[in-house]
PDB file of C-alpha atoms in Angstrom:
ATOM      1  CA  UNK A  88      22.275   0.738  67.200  1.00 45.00           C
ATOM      2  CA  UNK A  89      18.811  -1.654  68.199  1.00 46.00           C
ATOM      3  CA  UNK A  90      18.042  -3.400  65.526  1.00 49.00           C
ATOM      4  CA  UNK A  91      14.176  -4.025  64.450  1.00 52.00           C
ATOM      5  CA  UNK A  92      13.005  -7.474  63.077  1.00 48.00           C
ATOM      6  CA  UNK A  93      10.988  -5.425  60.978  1.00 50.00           C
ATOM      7  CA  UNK A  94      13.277  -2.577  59.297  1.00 59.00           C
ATOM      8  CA  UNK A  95      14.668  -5.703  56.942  1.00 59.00           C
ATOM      9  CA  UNK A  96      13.421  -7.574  53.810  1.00 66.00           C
ATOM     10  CA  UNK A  97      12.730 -11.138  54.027  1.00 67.00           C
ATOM     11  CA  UNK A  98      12.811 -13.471  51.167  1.00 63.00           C
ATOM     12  CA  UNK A  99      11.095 -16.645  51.720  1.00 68.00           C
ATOM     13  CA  UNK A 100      11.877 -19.213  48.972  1.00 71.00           C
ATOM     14  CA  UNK A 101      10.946 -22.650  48.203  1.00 71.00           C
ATOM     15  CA  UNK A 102      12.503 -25.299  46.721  1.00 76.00           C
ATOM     16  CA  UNK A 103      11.894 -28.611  45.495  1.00 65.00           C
ATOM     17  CA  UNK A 104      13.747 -31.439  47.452  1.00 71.00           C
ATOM     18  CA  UNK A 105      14.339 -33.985  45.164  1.00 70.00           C
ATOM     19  CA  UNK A 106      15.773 -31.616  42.213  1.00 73.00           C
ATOM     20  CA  UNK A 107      16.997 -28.549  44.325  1.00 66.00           C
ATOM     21  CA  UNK A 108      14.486 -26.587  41.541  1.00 68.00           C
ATOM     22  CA  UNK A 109      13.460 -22.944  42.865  1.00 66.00           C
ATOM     23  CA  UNK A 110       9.564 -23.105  42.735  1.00 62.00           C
ATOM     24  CA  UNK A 111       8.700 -20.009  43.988  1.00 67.00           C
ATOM     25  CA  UNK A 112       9.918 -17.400  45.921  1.00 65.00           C
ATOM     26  CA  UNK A 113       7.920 -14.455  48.154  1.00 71.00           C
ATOM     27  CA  UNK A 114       9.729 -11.354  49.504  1.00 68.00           C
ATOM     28  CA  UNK A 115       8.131  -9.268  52.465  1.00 71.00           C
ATOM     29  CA  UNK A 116       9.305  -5.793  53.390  1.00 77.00           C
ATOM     30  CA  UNK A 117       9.798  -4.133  56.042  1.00 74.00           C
ATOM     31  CA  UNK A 118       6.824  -2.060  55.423  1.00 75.00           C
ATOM     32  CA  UNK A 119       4.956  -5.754  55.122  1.00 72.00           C
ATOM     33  CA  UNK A 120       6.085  -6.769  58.588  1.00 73.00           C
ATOM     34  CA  UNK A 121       5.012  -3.486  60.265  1.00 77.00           C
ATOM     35  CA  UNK A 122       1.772  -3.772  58.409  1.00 75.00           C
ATOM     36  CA  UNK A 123       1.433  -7.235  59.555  1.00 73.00           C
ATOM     37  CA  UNK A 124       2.737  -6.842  62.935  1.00 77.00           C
ATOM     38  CA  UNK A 125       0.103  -3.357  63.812  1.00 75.00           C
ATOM     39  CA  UNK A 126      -2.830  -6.049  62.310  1.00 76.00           C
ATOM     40  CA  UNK A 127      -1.716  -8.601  64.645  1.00 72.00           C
ATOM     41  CA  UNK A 128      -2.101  -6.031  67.629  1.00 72.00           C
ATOM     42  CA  UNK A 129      -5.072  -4.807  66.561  1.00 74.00           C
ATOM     43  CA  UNK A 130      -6.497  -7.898  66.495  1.00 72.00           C
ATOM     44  CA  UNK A 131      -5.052  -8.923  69.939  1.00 70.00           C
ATOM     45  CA  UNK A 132      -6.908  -5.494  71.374  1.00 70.00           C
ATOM     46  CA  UNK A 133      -9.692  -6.195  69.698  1.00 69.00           C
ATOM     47  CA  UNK A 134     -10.178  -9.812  71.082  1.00 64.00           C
ATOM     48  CA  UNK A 135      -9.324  -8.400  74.658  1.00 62.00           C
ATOM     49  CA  UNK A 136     -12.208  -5.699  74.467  1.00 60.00           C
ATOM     50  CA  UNK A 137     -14.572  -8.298  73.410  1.00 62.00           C
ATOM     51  CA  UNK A 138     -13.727 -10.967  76.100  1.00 64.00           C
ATOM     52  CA  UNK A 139     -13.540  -7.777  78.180  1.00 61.00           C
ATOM     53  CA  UNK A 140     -17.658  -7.100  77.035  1.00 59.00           C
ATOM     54  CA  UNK A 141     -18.589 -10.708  77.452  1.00 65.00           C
ATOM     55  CA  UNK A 142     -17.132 -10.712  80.687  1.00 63.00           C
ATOM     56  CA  UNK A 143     -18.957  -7.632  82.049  1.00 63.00           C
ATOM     57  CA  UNK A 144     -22.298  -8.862  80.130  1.00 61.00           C
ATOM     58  CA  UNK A 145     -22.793 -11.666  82.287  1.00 68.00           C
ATOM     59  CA  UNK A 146     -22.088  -9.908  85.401  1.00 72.00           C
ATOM     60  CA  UNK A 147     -24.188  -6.877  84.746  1.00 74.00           C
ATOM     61  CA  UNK A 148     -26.375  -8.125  82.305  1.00 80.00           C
ATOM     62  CA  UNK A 149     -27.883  -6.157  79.344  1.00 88.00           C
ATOM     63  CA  UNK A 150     -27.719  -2.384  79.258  1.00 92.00           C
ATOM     64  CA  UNK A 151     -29.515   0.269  78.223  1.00 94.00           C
ATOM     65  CA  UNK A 152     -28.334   4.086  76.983  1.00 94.00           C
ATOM     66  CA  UNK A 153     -29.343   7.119  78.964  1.00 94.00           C
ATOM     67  CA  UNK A 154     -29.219  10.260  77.017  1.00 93.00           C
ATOM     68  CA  UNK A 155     -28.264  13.061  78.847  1.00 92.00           C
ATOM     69  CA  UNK A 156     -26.687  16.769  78.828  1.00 90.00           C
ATOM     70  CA  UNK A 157     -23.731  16.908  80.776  1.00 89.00           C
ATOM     71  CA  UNK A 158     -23.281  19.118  83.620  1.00 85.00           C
ATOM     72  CA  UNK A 159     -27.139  19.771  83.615  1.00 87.00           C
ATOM     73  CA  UNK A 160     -29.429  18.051  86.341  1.00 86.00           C
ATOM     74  CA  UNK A 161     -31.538  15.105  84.999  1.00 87.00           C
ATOM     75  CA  UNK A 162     -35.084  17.016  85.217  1.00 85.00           C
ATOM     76  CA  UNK A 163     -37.846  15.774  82.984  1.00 91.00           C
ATOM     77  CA  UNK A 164     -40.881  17.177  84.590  1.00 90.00           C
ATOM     78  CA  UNK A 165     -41.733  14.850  86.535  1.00 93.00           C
ATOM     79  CA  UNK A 166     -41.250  13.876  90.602  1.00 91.00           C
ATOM     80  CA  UNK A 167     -37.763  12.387  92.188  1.00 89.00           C
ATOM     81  CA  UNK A 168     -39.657   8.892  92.901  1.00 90.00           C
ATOM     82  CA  UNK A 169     -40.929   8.748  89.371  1.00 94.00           C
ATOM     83  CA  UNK A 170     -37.329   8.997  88.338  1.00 94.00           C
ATOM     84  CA  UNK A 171     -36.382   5.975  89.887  1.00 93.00           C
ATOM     85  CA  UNK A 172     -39.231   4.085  88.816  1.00 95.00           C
ATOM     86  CA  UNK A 173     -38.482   5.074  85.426  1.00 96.00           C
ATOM     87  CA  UNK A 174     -34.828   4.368  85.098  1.00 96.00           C
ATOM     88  CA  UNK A 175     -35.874   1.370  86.484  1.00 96.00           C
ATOM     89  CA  UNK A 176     -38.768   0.233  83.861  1.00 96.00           C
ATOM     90  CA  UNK A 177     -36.174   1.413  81.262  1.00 96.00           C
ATOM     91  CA  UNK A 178     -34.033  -1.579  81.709  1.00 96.00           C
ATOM     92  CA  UNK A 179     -36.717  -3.957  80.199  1.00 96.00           C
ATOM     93  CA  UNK A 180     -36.677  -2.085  76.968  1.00 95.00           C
ATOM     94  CA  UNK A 181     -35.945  -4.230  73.886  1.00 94.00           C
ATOM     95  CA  UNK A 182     -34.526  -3.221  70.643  1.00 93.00           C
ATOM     96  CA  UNK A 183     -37.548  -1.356  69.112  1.00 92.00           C
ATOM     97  CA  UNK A 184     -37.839   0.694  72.433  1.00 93.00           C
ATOM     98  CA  UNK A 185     -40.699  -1.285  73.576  1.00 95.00           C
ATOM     99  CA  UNK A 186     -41.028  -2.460  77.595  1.00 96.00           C
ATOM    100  CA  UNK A 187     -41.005  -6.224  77.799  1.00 94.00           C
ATOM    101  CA  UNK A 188     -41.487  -8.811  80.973  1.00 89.00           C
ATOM    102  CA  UNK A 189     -40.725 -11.692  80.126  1.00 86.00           C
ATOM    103  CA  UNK A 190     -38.498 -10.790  77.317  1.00 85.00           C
ATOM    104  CA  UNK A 191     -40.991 -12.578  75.037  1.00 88.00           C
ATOM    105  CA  UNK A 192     -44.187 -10.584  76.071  1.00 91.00           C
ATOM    106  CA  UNK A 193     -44.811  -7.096  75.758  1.00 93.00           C
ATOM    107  CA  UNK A 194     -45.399  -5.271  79.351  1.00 94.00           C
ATOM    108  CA  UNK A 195     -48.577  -4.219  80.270  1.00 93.00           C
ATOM    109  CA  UNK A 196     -50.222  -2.854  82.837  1.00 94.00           C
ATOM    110  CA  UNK A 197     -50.949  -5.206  85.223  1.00 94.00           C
ATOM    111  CA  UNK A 198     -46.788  -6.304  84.704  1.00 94.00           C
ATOM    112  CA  UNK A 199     -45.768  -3.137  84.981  1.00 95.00           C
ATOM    113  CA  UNK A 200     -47.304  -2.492  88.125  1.00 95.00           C
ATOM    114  CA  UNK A 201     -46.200  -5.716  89.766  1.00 94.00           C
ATOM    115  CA  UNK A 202     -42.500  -4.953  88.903  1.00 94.00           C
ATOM    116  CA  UNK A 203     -42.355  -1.524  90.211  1.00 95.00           C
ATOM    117  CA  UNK A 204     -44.443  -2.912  92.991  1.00 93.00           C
ATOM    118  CA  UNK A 205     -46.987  -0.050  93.690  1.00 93.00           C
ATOM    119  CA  UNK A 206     -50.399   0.631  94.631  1.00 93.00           C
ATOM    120  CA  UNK A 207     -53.045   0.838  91.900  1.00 94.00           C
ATOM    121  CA  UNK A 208     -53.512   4.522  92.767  1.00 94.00           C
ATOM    122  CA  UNK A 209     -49.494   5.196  92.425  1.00 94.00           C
ATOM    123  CA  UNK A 210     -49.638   3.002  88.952  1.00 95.00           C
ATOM    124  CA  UNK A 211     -51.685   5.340  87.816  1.00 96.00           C
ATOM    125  CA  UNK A 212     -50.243   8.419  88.359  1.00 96.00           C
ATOM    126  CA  UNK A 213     -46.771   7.201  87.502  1.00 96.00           C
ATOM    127  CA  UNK A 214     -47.927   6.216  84.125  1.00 96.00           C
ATOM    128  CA  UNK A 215     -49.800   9.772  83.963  1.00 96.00           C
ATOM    129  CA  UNK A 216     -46.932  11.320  85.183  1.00 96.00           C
ATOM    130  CA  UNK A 217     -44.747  10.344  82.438  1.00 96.00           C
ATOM    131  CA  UNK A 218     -47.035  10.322  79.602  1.00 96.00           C
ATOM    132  CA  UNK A 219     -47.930  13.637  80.384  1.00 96.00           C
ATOM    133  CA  UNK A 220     -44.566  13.927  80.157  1.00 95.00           C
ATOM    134  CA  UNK A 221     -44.163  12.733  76.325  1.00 95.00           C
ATOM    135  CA  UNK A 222     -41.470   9.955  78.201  1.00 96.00           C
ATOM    136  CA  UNK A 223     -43.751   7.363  77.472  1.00 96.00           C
ATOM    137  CA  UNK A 224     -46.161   6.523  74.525  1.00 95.00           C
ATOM    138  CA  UNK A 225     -48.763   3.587  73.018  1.00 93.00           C
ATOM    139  CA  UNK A 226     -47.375   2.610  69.710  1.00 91.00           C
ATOM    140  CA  UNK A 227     -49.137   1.584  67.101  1.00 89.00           C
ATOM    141  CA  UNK A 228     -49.240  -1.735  68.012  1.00 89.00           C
ATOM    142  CA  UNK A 229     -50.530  -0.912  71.483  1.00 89.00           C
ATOM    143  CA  UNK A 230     -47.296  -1.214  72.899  1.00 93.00           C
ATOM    144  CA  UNK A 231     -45.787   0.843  75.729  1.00 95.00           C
ATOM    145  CA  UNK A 232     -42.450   2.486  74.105  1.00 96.00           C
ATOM    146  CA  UNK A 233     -39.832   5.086  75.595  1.00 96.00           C
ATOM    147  CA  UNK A 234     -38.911   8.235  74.638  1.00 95.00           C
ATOM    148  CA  UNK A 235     -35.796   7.554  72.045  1.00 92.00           C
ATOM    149  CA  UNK A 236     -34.256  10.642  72.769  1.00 92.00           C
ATOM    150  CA  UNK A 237     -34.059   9.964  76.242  1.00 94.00           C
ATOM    151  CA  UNK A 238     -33.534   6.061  76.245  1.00 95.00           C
ATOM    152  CA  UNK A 239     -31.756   3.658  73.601  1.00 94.00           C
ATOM    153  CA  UNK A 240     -30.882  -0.104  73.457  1.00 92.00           C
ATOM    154  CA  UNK A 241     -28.893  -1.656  70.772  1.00 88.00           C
ATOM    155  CA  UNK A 242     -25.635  -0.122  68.339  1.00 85.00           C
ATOM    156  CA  UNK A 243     -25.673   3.725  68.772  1.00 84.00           C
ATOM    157  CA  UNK A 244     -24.292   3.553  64.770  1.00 81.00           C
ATOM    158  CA  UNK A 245     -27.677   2.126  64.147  1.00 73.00           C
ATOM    159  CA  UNK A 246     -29.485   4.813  65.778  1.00 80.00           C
ATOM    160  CA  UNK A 247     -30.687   8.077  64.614  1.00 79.00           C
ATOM    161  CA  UNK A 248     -29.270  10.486  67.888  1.00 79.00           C
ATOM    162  CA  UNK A 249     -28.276  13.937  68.548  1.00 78.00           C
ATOM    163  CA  UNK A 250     -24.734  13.295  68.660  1.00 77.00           C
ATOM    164  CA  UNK A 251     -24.258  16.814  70.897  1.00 80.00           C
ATOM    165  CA  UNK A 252     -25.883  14.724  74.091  1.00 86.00           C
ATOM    166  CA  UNK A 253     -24.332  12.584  76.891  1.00 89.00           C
ATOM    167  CA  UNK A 254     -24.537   8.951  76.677  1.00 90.00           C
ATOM    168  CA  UNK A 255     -23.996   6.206  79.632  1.00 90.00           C
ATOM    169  CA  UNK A 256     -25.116   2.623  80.017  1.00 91.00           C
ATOM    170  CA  UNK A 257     -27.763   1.681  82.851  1.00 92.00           C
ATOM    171  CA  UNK A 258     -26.612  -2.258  83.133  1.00 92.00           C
ATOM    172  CA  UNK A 259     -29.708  -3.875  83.843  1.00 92.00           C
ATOM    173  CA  UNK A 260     -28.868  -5.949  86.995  1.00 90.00           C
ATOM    174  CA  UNK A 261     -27.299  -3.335  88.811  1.00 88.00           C
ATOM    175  CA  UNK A 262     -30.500  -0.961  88.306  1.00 91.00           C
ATOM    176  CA  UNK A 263     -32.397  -3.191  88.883  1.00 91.00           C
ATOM    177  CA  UNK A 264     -30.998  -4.776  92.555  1.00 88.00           C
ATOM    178  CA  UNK A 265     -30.648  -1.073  93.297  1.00 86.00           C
ATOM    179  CA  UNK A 266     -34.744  -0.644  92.986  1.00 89.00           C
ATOM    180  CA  UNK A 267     -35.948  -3.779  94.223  1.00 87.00           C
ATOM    181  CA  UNK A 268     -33.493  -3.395  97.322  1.00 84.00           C
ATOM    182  CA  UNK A 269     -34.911  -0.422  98.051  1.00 83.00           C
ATOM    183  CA  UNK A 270     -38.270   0.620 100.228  1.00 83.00           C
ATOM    184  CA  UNK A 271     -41.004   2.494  98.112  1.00 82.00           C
ATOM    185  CA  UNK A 272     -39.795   5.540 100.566  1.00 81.00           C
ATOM    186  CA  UNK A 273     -36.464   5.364  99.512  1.00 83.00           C
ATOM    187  CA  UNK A 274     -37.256   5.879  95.208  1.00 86.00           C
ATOM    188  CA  UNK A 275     -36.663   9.528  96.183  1.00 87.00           C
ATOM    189  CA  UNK A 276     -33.134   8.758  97.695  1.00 87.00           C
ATOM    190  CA  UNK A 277     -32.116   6.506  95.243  1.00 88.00           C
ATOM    191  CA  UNK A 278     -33.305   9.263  92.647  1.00 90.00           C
ATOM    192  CA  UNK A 279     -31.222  11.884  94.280  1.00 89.00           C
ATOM    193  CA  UNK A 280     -27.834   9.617  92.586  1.00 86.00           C
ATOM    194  CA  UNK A 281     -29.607   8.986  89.282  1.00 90.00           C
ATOM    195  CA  UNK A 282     -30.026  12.789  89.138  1.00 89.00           C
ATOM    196  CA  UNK A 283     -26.671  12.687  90.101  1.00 88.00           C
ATOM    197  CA  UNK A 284     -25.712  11.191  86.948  1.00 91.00           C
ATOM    198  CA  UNK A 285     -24.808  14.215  84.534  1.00 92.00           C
ATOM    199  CA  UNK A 286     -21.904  15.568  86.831  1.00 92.00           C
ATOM    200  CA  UNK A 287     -20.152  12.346  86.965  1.00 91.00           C
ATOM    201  CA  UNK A 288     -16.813  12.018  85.845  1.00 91.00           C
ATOM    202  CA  UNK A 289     -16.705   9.015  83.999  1.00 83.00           C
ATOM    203  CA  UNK A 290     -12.521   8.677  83.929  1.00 86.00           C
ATOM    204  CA  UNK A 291     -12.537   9.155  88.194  1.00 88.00           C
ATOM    205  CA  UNK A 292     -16.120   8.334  88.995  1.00 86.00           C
ATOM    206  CA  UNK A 293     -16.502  11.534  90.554  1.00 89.00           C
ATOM    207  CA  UNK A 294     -19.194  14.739  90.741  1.00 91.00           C
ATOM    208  CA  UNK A 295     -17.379  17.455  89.430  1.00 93.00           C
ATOM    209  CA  UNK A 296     -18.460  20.712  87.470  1.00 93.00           C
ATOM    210  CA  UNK A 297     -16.633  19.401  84.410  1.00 92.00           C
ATOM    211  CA  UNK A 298     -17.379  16.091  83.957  1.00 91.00           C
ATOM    212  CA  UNK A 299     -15.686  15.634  80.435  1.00 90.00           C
ATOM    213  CA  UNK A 300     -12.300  16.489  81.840  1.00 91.00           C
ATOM    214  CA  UNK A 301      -9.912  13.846  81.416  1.00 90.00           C
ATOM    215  CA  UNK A 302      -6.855  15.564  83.227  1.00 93.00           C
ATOM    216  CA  UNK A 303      -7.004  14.734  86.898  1.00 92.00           C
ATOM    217  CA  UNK A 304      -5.277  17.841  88.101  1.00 92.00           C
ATOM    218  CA  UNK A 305      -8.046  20.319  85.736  1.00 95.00           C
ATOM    219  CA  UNK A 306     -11.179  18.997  87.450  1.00 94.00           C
ATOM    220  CA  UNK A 307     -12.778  21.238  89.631  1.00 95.00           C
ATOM    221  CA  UNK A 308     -14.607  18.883  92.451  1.00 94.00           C
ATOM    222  CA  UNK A 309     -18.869  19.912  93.005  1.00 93.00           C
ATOM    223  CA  UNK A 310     -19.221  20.247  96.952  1.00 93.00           C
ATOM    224  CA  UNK A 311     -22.081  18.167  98.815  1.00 90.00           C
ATOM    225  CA  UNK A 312     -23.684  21.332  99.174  1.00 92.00           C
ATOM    226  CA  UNK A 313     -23.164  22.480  95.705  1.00 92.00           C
ATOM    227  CA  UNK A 314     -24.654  18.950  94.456  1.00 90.00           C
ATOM    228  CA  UNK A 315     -27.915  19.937  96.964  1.00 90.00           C
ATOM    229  CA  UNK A 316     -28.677  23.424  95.388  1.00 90.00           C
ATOM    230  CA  UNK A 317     -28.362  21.323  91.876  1.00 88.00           C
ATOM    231  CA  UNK A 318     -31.072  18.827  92.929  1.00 87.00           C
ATOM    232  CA  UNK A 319     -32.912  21.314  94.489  1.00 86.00           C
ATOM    233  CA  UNK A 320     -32.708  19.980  98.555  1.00 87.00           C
ATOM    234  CA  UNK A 321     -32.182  22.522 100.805  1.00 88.00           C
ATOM    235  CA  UNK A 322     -28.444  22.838 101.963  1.00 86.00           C
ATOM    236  CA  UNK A 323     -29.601  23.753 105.603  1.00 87.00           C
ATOM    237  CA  UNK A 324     -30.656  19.857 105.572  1.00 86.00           C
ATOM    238  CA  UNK A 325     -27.101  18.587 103.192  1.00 87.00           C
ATOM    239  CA  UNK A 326     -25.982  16.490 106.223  1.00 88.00           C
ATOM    240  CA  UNK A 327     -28.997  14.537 106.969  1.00 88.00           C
ATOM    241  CA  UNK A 328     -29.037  14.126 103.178  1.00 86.00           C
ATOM    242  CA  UNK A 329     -25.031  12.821 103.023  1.00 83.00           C
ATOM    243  CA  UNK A 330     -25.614  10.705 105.837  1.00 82.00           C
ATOM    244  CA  UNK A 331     -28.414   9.081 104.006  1.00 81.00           C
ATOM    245  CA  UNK A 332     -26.517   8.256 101.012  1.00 77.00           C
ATOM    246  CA  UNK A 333     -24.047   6.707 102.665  1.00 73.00           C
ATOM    247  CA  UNK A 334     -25.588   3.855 104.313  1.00 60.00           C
ATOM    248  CA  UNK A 335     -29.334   3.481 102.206  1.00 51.00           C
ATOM    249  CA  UNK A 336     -30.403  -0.004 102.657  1.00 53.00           C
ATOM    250  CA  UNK A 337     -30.476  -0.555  99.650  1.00 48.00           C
ATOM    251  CA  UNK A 338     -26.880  -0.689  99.093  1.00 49.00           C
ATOM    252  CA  UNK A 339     -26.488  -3.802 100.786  1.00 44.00           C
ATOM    253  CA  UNK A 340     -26.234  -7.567 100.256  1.00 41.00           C
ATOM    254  CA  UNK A 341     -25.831  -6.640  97.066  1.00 38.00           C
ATOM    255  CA  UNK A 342     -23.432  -9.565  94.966  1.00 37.00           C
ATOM    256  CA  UNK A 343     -22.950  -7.575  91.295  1.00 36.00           C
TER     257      UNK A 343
END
């Protein structure tokens, strides 16, 4: 039979040198050393998954939390290119919800506008857009704020959700490259794959109509043409659409 360092009791004594005395003595059971040992592993996991975060922090930068329902199109009322420019914007959110460039300095709209990188007359009907939209609002500090049940940054524990919604990061440098790589006539393209985002399986990074589905052999894969009539783009065109997505300029020379 194997034994286990740990299915025995230790007794650890100590004793004076000079006079051979007993000063003290400290047993540890097994239930101790399996106690001890499961700490020690937790720990080790622990410190992994945070040298793990670090890591991917200063690759991808900061992130931000997309709210979502799963298996349901993202459709807020408002145009495929005003998507992008949103998800976009979203990634200079601070803590408080509030858009910031530089990091210091709250956005307004002259910043705004130069970071999306639009006409005046787009500006304003992007901003209208999504106003309209109750996705973005003046606080009462005159600050430009997101719509927290859309968008979060910071602890979700910390955070006042509805725990029945889909969460996902947006890592800022990825969205961002992905944007400012693109041409203004691509924001629709690139907002066809944030739309793209609630039938993603996160486990195989894969559309499927059951995106929480953890067992690979359960999934049930979503067709291109399926993914079309979800979006609403007309399957008679799904080719010219797949072929886009697979080589967009704005997928390349991109170092993550």
């Amino acid at each position: 039979m194997k034994n286990n360092f740990t299915d025995f009791t230790e007794v650890k004594t100590r004793i004076d040198e000079d006079t051979g005395e007993i000063l003290s003595q400290t047993v540890i059971t097994a239930d101790q050393r399996r106690a001890r040992r499961a700490n020690f592993e937790k720990k080790q996991l622990k410190d992994a998954e945070n040298e793990e975060t670090k890591q991917i922090r200063k690759r991808y930068g900061i992130f931000v939390w997309l709210l979502y329902n799963t298996n349901q199109v993202l459709d807020w009322g408002i145009k495929d290119e005003d998507i992008a420019k949103l998800i976009f914007i979203s990634t200079y959110m601070n803590y408080d919800n509030r858009l910031m460039s530089p990091p210091d300095r709250v956005m307004n709209d002259r910043s705004m506008r130069e970071l999306l990188k639009v006409s005046d007359r787009t500006f304003e009907r992007f901003i209208k857009s999504i106003t309209d939209a109750n996705i973005l609002f003046i606080d009462n500090k005159g600050c430009y704020c997101l719509n927290e049940e859309l968008f979060l940054r910071g602890k979700l524990e910390n955070k006042d959700y509805d725990h029945s919604v889909s969460i996902m990061k947006l890592y800022a440098n990825g969205i961002r490259k992905l944007y400012q790589n693109a041409k203004i006539y691509d924001h629709r393209l690139l907002a066809y794959l944030f739309r793209a985002i609630p039938f993603v399986n996160i486990n195989y990074n894969m559309l499927c109509h059951n995106p929480e589905q953890s067992v690979l052999k359960l999934i049930k894969p979503m067709l291109f043409s399926e993914f079309c009539e979800k979006i609403g783009y007309s399957t008679d065109n799904e080719r010219r659409l797949k072929n886009k997505l697979k080589k967009p300029c704005f997928f390349l020379n991109m170092p993550l």
